[in-house]
Amino acid sequence: MKKFILYLFILLYFMSSVKVYAESYPSISAKAAIVMDQETGRVLYEKNSHEKLPMASTTKIMTLLVALEKGNLNDIVTVSKRAASVGGSSIWLSPGEKIDMESLLYGLMLNSGNDAATAIAEHISGSVESFVEIMNQKAKEIGAYNTHFVTPSGLDIGIDDHYTTAYDLALITRYAFRYPKFAEIVSTKEKTIPWEGKEWDRYLRNKNKLLWIYEGADGVKTGFTNKAGRCLVSSATREGRRFIAVVLNSPPMWEDSMKILDYAFSKYKPYKVLEKGELIKKVKVEGGKENTVSVVSEKACVIPALEGEKQNVNLEFYLPKSVKAPVEKGEKIGYVTVKIGEEKVCDVNCVALKKVEQEDFGYNFQKIIKNWLKVLNPS
């Protein structure tokens, strides 16, 4: 009887724990989803995040990234017949029209212009096909190994090998946010751009509804095709923390995105692990005018942590026993890995606090003289 009561207590405790977990971890309709912390890359929520799926116009995140890296905002682009005739969402480009690259980028992201995507690709690489090669190379460079692009627009009619994962899309977006112009474009609600041959400008209105209705929303891109379903990559920043959310094949994409972002913001709180310039260690310097150099953290490290995780944070230091002079101020000496339990959260570079010059003849001669003087005058 006592054993039965004990087993019953354990069962009830387990069921209550499962219920609490189920209530706290949101259930959504999306086929795949993820929330990623912009600063560290830590995954805060996921559902089938590594499943390969079509992604429709969220493809244009990579198109914009490549355009920012390879193109020139001030370039004047001549629109080809091929670009002007691309179907689906457009900014109504005409064959032979001349328009600046920056305007095309706004048309690409706000109106989801497929014609803009093609015009951008042809101008930067000479052809859509060559541009797509760059897109795929960039994906591998970023670490998006389960992604393959066929078009710069995301149109997938008759195409089977244009795909990504929720995880890869978050990685690509996180990488793209390193460019201020990317952040500026994807957070823009409305924009007017020139319209050659017209007496009025083009008016663009961002299709990302979250920019109007969700606190802190500042990006990124919508997408829809019959094959991909409704897709959304979104981002929101609160109190200096930006989270990136991806939902793929999500009929209620706005609701799903807000639900998982709400979860991340409510459950994960910032925990400062390192201050910028915090002393990590003194490292021996060989052949230097000083015997050691102070090594400090290159930047502050703030990680998103669940309640109860802070006591499980630990640091692993990867620093050499010694370095050879000369050492430059700010030179990377090693790094610190931040972990929560066994989960790696991020790496923080460790750099030299000041310059240490290399020994030379004059320095060694002065050292010898000082040593002689100490011998002659031991007091």
Tab-separated table of C-alpha atoms in Angstrom:
chain	number	residue	atom	x	y	z
A	1	MET	CA	0.000	0.000	0.000
A	2	LYS	CA	2.829	2.373	0.884
A	3	LYS	CA	4.509	1.606	-2.447
A	4	PHE	CA	1.248	2.289	-4.287
A	5	ILE	CA	0.892	5.683	-2.586
A	6	LEU	CA	4.504	6.502	-3.378
A	7	TYR	CA	4.077	5.569	-7.071
A	8	LEU	CA	0.830	7.564	-7.217
A	9	PHE	CA	2.585	10.612	-5.758
A	10	ILE	CA	5.398	10.321	-8.307
A	11	LEU	CA	2.887	9.960	-11.151
A	12	LEU	CA	0.911	13.004	-10.025
A	13	TYR	CA	4.092	15.035	-9.659
A	14	PHE	CA	5.221	14.015	-13.161
A	15	MET	CA	1.824	14.870	-14.667
A	16	SER	CA	1.795	18.278	-13.004
A	17	SER	CA	5.312	18.956	-14.298
A	18	VAL	CA	4.280	18.002	-17.817
A	19	LYS	CA	1.234	20.260	-17.553
A	20	VAL	CA	3.345	23.242	-16.430
A	21	TYR	CA	5.812	22.638	-19.244
A	22	ALA	CA	3.022	22.303	-21.809
A	23	GLU	CA	1.444	25.534	-20.653
A	24	SER	CA	4.733	27.436	-20.758
A	25	TYR	CA	6.010	26.106	-24.086
A	26	PRO	CA	3.710	27.483	-26.795
A	27	SER	CA	1.933	25.247	-29.267
A	28	ILE	CA	1.728	26.726	-32.761
A	29	SER	CA	0.363	25.761	-36.173
A	30	ALA	CA	3.556	26.374	-38.164
A	31	LYS	CA	5.175	23.326	-39.695
A	32	ALA	CA	8.565	24.624	-38.548
A	33	ALA	CA	9.614	27.503	-36.321
A	34	ILE	CA	12.406	28.974	-34.238
A	35	VAL	CA	13.319	31.930	-32.038
A	36	MET	CA	16.992	32.867	-31.944
A	37	ASP	CA	18.810	35.455	-29.839
A	38	GLN	CA	20.531	37.977	-32.110
A	39	GLU	CA	23.513	38.596	-29.822
A	40	THR	CA	24.542	35.031	-28.990
A	41	GLY	CA	22.690	32.882	-31.522
A	42	ARG	CA	21.142	30.857	-28.702
A	43	VAL	CA	17.965	29.007	-29.739
A	44	LEU	CA	15.138	29.952	-27.368
A	45	TYR	CA	12.295	28.077	-29.047
A	46	GLU	CA	12.142	25.546	-31.848
A	47	LYS	CA	9.794	23.268	-33.690
A	48	ASN	CA	11.126	21.083	-36.530
A	49	SER	CA	13.744	23.810	-36.972
A	50	HIS	CA	16.051	21.678	-39.142
A	51	GLU	CA	13.386	20.373	-41.550
A	52	LYS	CA	14.000	21.422	-45.163
A	53	LEU	CA	11.053	23.410	-46.497
A	54	PRO	CA	10.297	25.929	-49.261
A	55	MET	CA	10.418	29.509	-47.955
A	56	ALA	CA	8.809	31.728	-50.627
A	57	SER	CA	9.814	35.407	-50.474
A	58	THR	CA	11.761	35.106	-47.229
A	59	THR	CA	14.406	34.172	-49.812
A	60	LYS	CA	14.801	37.918	-50.355
A	61	ILE	CA	16.622	38.258	-47.027
A	62	MET	CA	19.614	36.615	-48.685
A	63	THR	CA	19.082	38.643	-51.856
A	64	LEU	CA	19.293	41.839	-49.829
A	65	LEU	CA	22.342	40.607	-47.916
A	66	VAL	CA	24.263	39.764	-51.102
A	67	ALA	CA	23.214	43.060	-52.692
A	68	LEU	CA	24.549	45.005	-49.691
A	69	GLU	CA	27.841	43.135	-49.825
A	70	LYS	CA	28.385	43.068	-53.578
A	71	GLY	CA	26.428	46.059	-54.890
A	72	ASN	CA	26.546	49.828	-54.681
A	73	LEU	CA	23.536	51.742	-53.352
A	74	ASN	CA	24.174	54.613	-55.773
A	75	ASP	CA	24.359	52.452	-58.905
A	76	ILE	CA	21.786	53.138	-61.608
A	77	VAL	CA	20.191	49.887	-62.751
A	78	THR	CA	18.707	49.435	-66.232
A	79	VAL	CA	15.744	47.071	-66.010
A	80	SER	CA	15.751	44.170	-68.465
A	81	LYS	CA	12.728	42.628	-70.194
A	82	ARG	CA	13.238	39.504	-68.104
A	83	ALA	CA	13.115	41.467	-64.843
A	84	ALA	CA	10.062	43.501	-65.868
A	85	SER	CA	8.123	40.390	-66.883
A	86	VAL	CA	8.600	38.387	-63.664
A	87	GLY	CA	5.230	37.477	-62.181
A	88	GLY	CA	3.835	37.766	-58.685
A	89	SER	CA	4.500	40.683	-56.330
A	90	SER	CA	6.152	43.613	-58.067
A	91	ILE	CA	7.033	47.293	-57.972
A	92	TRP	CA	5.859	47.664	-61.592
A	93	LEU	CA	9.230	47.989	-63.313
A	94	SER	CA	9.290	48.585	-67.083
A	95	PRO	CA	11.839	47.324	-69.644
A	96	GLY	CA	14.618	49.894	-70.095
A	97	GLU	CA	13.642	51.837	-66.979
A	98	LYS	CA	16.542	53.265	-64.993
A	99	ILE	CA	16.340	53.204	-61.208
A	100	ASP	CA	18.893	53.440	-58.404
A	101	MET	CA	19.936	50.322	-56.503
A	102	GLU	CA	18.826	51.649	-53.110
A	103	SER	CA	15.265	52.141	-54.351
A	104	LEU	CA	15.251	48.601	-55.706
A	105	LEU	CA	16.283	47.253	-52.313
A	106	TYR	CA	13.353	48.990	-50.636
A	107	GLY	CA	11.052	47.662	-53.350
A	108	LEU	CA	12.502	44.195	-52.795
A	109	MET	CA	11.745	44.109	-49.074
A	110	LEU	CA	8.684	46.325	-48.571
A	111	ASN	CA	6.602	45.341	-51.614
A	112	SER	CA	8.367	41.999	-52.050
A	113	GLY	CA	9.094	42.903	-55.656
A	114	ASN	CA	10.038	39.844	-57.686
A	115	ASP	CA	10.897	42.154	-60.565
A	116	ALA	CA	13.215	44.091	-58.235
A	117	ALA	CA	14.912	40.853	-57.152
A	118	THR	CA	15.662	39.925	-60.770
A	119	ALA	CA	16.874	43.415	-61.676
A	120	ILE	CA	19.200	43.442	-58.654
A	121	ALA	CA	20.591	39.999	-59.492
A	122	GLU	CA	21.239	40.839	-63.157
A	123	HIS	CA	22.917	44.150	-62.340
A	124	ILE	CA	25.271	42.734	-59.691
A	125	SER	CA	26.204	39.428	-61.314
A	126	GLY	CA	25.254	39.760	-64.971
A	127	SER	CA	22.637	37.029	-64.702
A	128	VAL	CA	20.184	35.576	-62.240
A	129	GLU	CA	21.998	32.254	-62.341
A	130	SER	CA	25.363	33.773	-61.369
A	131	PHE	CA	23.757	35.742	-58.553
A	132	VAL	CA	22.112	32.602	-57.190
A	133	GLU	CA	25.541	30.926	-57.086
A	134	ILE	CA	26.719	33.732	-54.816
A	135	MET	CA	23.625	33.294	-52.646
A	136	ASN	CA	24.411	29.616	-52.177
A	137	GLN	CA	28.080	30.304	-51.447
A	138	LYS	CA	27.083	32.875	-48.841
A	139	ALA	CA	24.690	30.442	-47.193
A	140	LYS	CA	27.523	27.943	-46.708
A	141	GLU	CA	29.814	30.669	-45.399
A	142	ILE	CA	27.235	31.624	-42.775
A	143	GLY	CA	26.684	27.987	-41.790
A	144	ALA	CA	23.268	27.565	-43.408
A	145	TYR	CA	24.167	24.120	-44.739
A	146	ASN	CA	20.596	22.944	-45.305
A	147	THR	CA	19.696	25.787	-47.639
A	148	HIS	CA	19.641	25.885	-51.427
A	149	PHE	CA	18.507	28.785	-53.601
A	150	VAL	CA	17.334	28.589	-57.218
A	151	THR	CA	15.893	32.093	-57.582
A	152	PRO	CA	16.558	35.462	-55.893
A	153	SER	CA	12.822	36.046	-55.463
A	154	GLY	CA	11.510	32.844	-53.908
A	155	LEU	CA	9.101	32.027	-56.728
A	156	ASP	CA	8.958	28.235	-56.732
A	157	ILE	CA	6.579	27.242	-59.547
A	158	GLY	CA	8.017	24.113	-61.131
A	159	ILE	CA	10.983	24.162	-58.727
A	160	ASP	CA	11.646	21.439	-56.161
A	161	ASP	CA	15.127	22.267	-54.882
A	162	HIS	CA	14.584	25.770	-53.505
A	163	TYR	CA	14.523	25.237	-49.743
A	164	THR	CA	15.839	26.192	-46.330
A	165	THR	CA	15.160	25.459	-42.666
A	166	ALA	CA	13.829	27.669	-39.912
A	167	TYR	CA	17.236	27.430	-38.236
A	168	ASP	CA	19.125	28.415	-41.393
A	169	LEU	CA	16.821	31.370	-42.063
A	170	ALA	CA	17.408	32.635	-38.534
A	171	LEU	CA	21.179	32.243	-39.019
A	172	ILE	CA	21.079	34.189	-42.294
A	173	THR	CA	18.967	36.941	-40.749
A	174	ARG	CA	21.185	37.172	-37.689
A	175	TYR	CA	24.208	37.558	-39.944
A	176	ALA	CA	22.495	40.189	-42.102
A	177	PHE	CA	21.706	42.362	-39.101
A	178	ARG	CA	25.390	43.190	-38.802
A	179	TYR	CA	24.739	45.694	-41.618
A	180	PRO	CA	22.969	48.868	-40.426
A	181	LYS	CA	21.420	49.337	-43.878
A	182	PHE	CA	19.788	45.930	-43.632
A	183	ALA	CA	18.240	46.861	-40.292
A	184	GLU	CA	17.115	50.210	-41.703
A	185	ILE	CA	15.402	48.721	-44.749
A	186	VAL	CA	13.608	45.830	-43.048
A	187	SER	CA	12.231	48.096	-40.308
A	188	THR	CA	10.856	50.718	-42.728
A	189	LYS	CA	7.062	50.836	-42.749
A	190	GLU	CA	6.478	53.100	-45.734
A	191	LYS	CA	8.645	54.569	-48.478
A	192	THR	CA	8.359	56.472	-51.738
A	193	ILE	CA	10.818	55.770	-54.539
A	194	PRO	CA	11.190	57.281	-58.030
A	195	TRP	CA	9.052	56.154	-60.945
A	196	GLU	CA	10.664	57.025	-64.247
A	197	GLY	CA	8.233	58.442	-66.800
A	198	LYS	CA	5.510	59.125	-64.251
A	199	GLU	CA	4.452	62.369	-62.621
A	200	TRP	CA	4.260	60.609	-59.249
A	201	ASP	CA	6.527	58.378	-57.177
A	202	ARG	CA	5.996	54.751	-56.285
A	203	TYR	CA	4.471	54.278	-52.836
A	204	LEU	CA	5.698	51.233	-50.930
A	205	ARG	CA	4.071	49.843	-47.801
A	206	ASN	CA	5.753	47.061	-45.856
A	207	LYS	CA	3.764	43.815	-45.886
A	208	ASN	CA	5.073	42.914	-42.435
A	209	LYS	CA	2.057	43.696	-40.252
A	210	LEU	CA	4.019	43.122	-37.051
A	211	LEU	CA	5.774	46.474	-37.559
A	212	TRP	CA	2.475	48.119	-36.646
A	213	ILE	CA	1.040	45.779	-34.056
A	214	TYR	CA	3.874	44.169	-32.086
A	215	GLU	CA	5.933	45.986	-29.455
A	216	GLY	CA	9.535	46.405	-30.574
A	217	ALA	CA	9.031	44.822	-34.008
A	218	ASP	CA	11.819	45.873	-36.388
A	219	GLY	CA	11.797	43.407	-39.298
A	220	VAL	CA	12.028	41.297	-41.387
A	221	LYS	CA	10.198	39.625	-44.334
A	222	THR	CA	6.949	37.927	-45.299
A	223	GLY	CA	6.495	35.184	-47.880
A	224	PHE	CA	3.790	33.154	-49.556
A	225	THR	CA	3.487	30.640	-52.373
A	226	ASN	CA	1.079	27.751	-52.722
A	227	LYS	CA	3.977	25.355	-52.182
A	228	ALA	CA	5.542	27.117	-49.186
A	229	GLY	CA	2.392	28.346	-47.507
A	230	ARG	CA	2.538	31.470	-45.364
A	231	CYS	CA	6.031	32.218	-44.069
A	232	LEU	CA	7.390	34.985	-41.891
A	233	VAL	CA	10.781	35.963	-40.559
A	234	SER	CA	10.294	38.598	-37.885
A	235	SER	CA	12.410	40.380	-35.330
A	236	ALA	CA	11.714	42.462	-32.261
A	237	THR	CA	13.946	44.442	-29.927
A	238	ARG	CA	13.122	45.229	-26.309
A	239	GLU	CA	15.510	46.738	-23.758
A	240	GLY	CA	18.384	46.233	-26.166
A	241	ARG	CA	17.637	42.551	-26.807
A	242	ARG	CA	16.714	41.482	-30.347
A	243	PHE	CA	15.089	38.115	-30.956
A	244	ILE	CA	14.611	36.660	-34.452
A	245	ALA	CA	11.562	34.468	-35.101
A	246	VAL	CA	10.904	32.246	-38.128
A	247	VAL	CA	7.683	30.426	-38.966
A	248	LEU	CA	7.393	28.302	-42.122
A	249	ASN	CA	4.119	27.046	-43.570
A	250	SER	CA	2.088	28.776	-40.884
A	251	PRO	CA	-1.533	29.634	-41.748
A	252	PRO	CA	-1.779	32.017	-38.725
A	253	MET	CA	1.749	33.366	-39.229
A	254	TRP	CA	1.157	36.637	-37.345
A	255	GLU	CA	-0.329	34.900	-34.326
A	256	ASP	CA	2.303	32.135	-34.332
A	257	SER	CA	5.145	34.641	-34.559
A	258	MET	CA	3.822	36.823	-31.749
A	259	LYS	CA	3.193	33.780	-29.575
A	260	ILE	CA	6.769	32.483	-29.791
A	261	LEU	CA	8.283	35.958	-29.469
A	262	ASP	CA	6.133	36.572	-26.380
A	263	TYR	CA	7.388	33.285	-24.977
A	264	ALA	CA	11.029	34.240	-25.553
A	265	PHE	CA	10.704	37.725	-24.072
A	266	SER	CA	8.740	36.532	-21.023
A	267	LYS	CA	10.804	33.439	-20.180
A	268	TYR	CA	14.359	34.496	-21.068
A	269	LYS	CA	15.921	37.309	-19.074
A	270	PRO	CA	19.278	38.981	-19.723
A	271	TYR	CA	22.170	37.757	-17.569
A	272	LYS	CA	25.477	39.613	-17.756
A	273	VAL	CA	28.316	37.119	-17.671
A	274	LEU	CA	31.219	39.441	-18.527
A	275	GLU	CA	31.791	43.168	-18.545
A	276	LYS	CA	33.553	44.792	-21.491
A	277	GLY	CA	37.247	45.071	-20.607
A	278	GLU	CA	36.940	42.673	-17.663
A	279	LEU	CA	40.323	41.200	-16.683
A	280	ILE	CA	40.519	37.548	-17.630
A	281	LYS	CA	44.173	36.688	-16.952
A	282	LYS	CA	47.744	37.903	-17.197
A	283	VAL	CA	49.635	36.025	-19.910
A	284	LYS	CA	53.417	35.687	-20.051
A	285	VAL	CA	55.142	37.580	-22.892
A	286	GLU	CA	58.303	36.121	-24.409
A	287	GLY	CA	60.872	38.584	-25.712
A	288	GLY	CA	58.903	41.623	-24.612
A	289	LYS	CA	59.797	44.802	-22.763
A	290	GLU	CA	57.254	43.650	-20.193
A	291	ASN	CA	57.008	40.125	-18.828
A	292	THR	CA	53.201	39.856	-18.958
A	293	VAL	CA	50.194	41.364	-20.690
A	294	SER	CA	46.730	41.747	-19.209
A	295	VAL	CA	44.075	39.965	-21.264
A	296	VAL	CA	40.518	41.339	-21.095
A	297	SER	CA	37.133	40.535	-22.611
A	298	GLU	CA	36.649	42.295	-25.961
A	299	LYS	CA	32.991	43.057	-25.250
A	300	ALA	CA	30.350	42.597	-22.623
A	301	CYS	CA	28.597	39.249	-22.701
A	302	VAL	CA	24.891	39.217	-21.890
A	303	ILE	CA	23.088	35.938	-22.443
A	304	PRO	CA	19.365	35.100	-22.411
A	305	ALA	CA	18.692	32.683	-19.556
A	306	LEU	CA	15.685	30.951	-18.089
A	307	GLU	CA	14.909	31.273	-14.409
A	308	GLY	CA	17.143	28.804	-12.604
A	309	GLU	CA	19.786	28.611	-15.338
A	310	LYS	CA	22.136	31.242	-13.927
A	311	GLN	CA	23.697	28.884	-11.401
A	312	ASN	CA	24.571	26.531	-14.255
A	313	VAL	CA	26.521	29.139	-16.248
A	314	ASN	CA	30.204	28.302	-16.516
A	315	LEU	CA	33.155	29.698	-18.420
A	316	GLU	CA	35.839	27.746	-20.274
A	317	PHE	CA	39.041	29.682	-20.982
A	318	TYR	CA	41.131	29.056	-24.075
A	319	LEU	CA	44.296	31.094	-23.612
A	320	PRO	CA	47.934	30.300	-24.422
A	321	LYS	CA	50.519	29.928	-21.647
A	322	SER	CA	52.587	32.614	-23.333
A	323	VAL	CA	52.725	34.880	-26.392
A	324	LYS	CA	55.658	36.285	-28.327
A	325	ALA	CA	56.342	40.000	-28.501
A	326	PRO	CA	55.405	42.336	-30.029
A	327	VAL	CA	51.793	42.343	-28.830
A	328	GLU	CA	49.420	44.993	-30.170
A	329	LYS	CA	46.734	46.626	-28.055
A	330	GLY	CA	43.426	44.917	-28.841
A	331	GLU	CA	45.142	41.880	-30.388
A	332	LYS	CA	43.186	38.654	-29.948
A	333	ILE	CA	44.983	36.385	-27.496
A	334	GLY	CA	42.305	33.721	-26.990
A	335	TYR	CA	38.642	33.359	-26.147
A	336	VAL	CA	36.160	32.354	-23.480
A	337	THR	CA	33.344	29.888	-24.141
A	338	VAL	CA	30.159	30.564	-22.188
A	339	LYS	CA	28.094	27.483	-21.362
A	340	ILE	CA	24.867	26.727	-19.563
A	341	GLY	CA	25.436	23.215	-18.328
A	342	GLU	CA	26.741	21.412	-21.402
A	343	GLU	CA	25.075	23.802	-23.869
A	344	LYS	CA	27.487	26.182	-25.556
A	345	VAL	CA	25.911	29.637	-25.701
A	346	CYS	CA	28.627	31.811	-27.223
A	347	ASP	CA	32.319	32.661	-27.475
A	348	VAL	CA	33.848	35.955	-26.344
A	349	ASN	CA	37.230	37.069	-27.665
A	350	CYS	CA	39.967	37.917	-25.174
A	351	VAL	CA	42.304	40.738	-26.232
A	352	ALA	CA	45.474	42.448	-25.028
A	353	LEU	CA	44.783	45.444	-22.804
A	354	LYS	CA	47.854	47.339	-24.019
A	355	LYS	CA	50.787	47.160	-26.408
A	356	VAL	CA	53.927	45.261	-25.410
A	357	GLU	CA	56.961	46.083	-27.506
A	358	GLN	CA	59.624	43.612	-28.501
A	359	GLU	CA	63.014	43.650	-26.811
A	360	ASP	CA	65.729	45.445	-28.802
A	361	PHE	CA	69.453	46.195	-28.390
A	362	GLY	CA	68.855	49.449	-26.508
A	363	TYR	CA	66.396	47.864	-24.117
A	364	ASN	CA	68.672	44.891	-23.405
A	365	PHE	CA	71.671	47.190	-22.914
A	366	GLN	CA	69.748	49.271	-20.365
A	367	LYS	CA	68.689	46.075	-18.580
A	368	ILE	CA	72.297	44.926	-18.337
A	369	ILE	CA	73.393	48.310	-16.926
A	370	LYS	CA	70.595	48.224	-14.325
A	371	ASN	CA	71.614	44.717	-13.249
A	372	TRP	CA	75.265	45.795	-12.915
A	373	LEU	CA	74.238	48.764	-10.800
A	374	LYS	CA	72.264	46.494	-8.503
A	375	VAL	CA	75.335	44.299	-8.049
A	376	LEU	CA	77.570	47.309	-7.355
A	377	ASN	CA	75.014	48.937	-5.070
A	378	PRO	CA	73.106	46.083	-3.428
A	379	SER	CA	71.327	48.462	-1.052
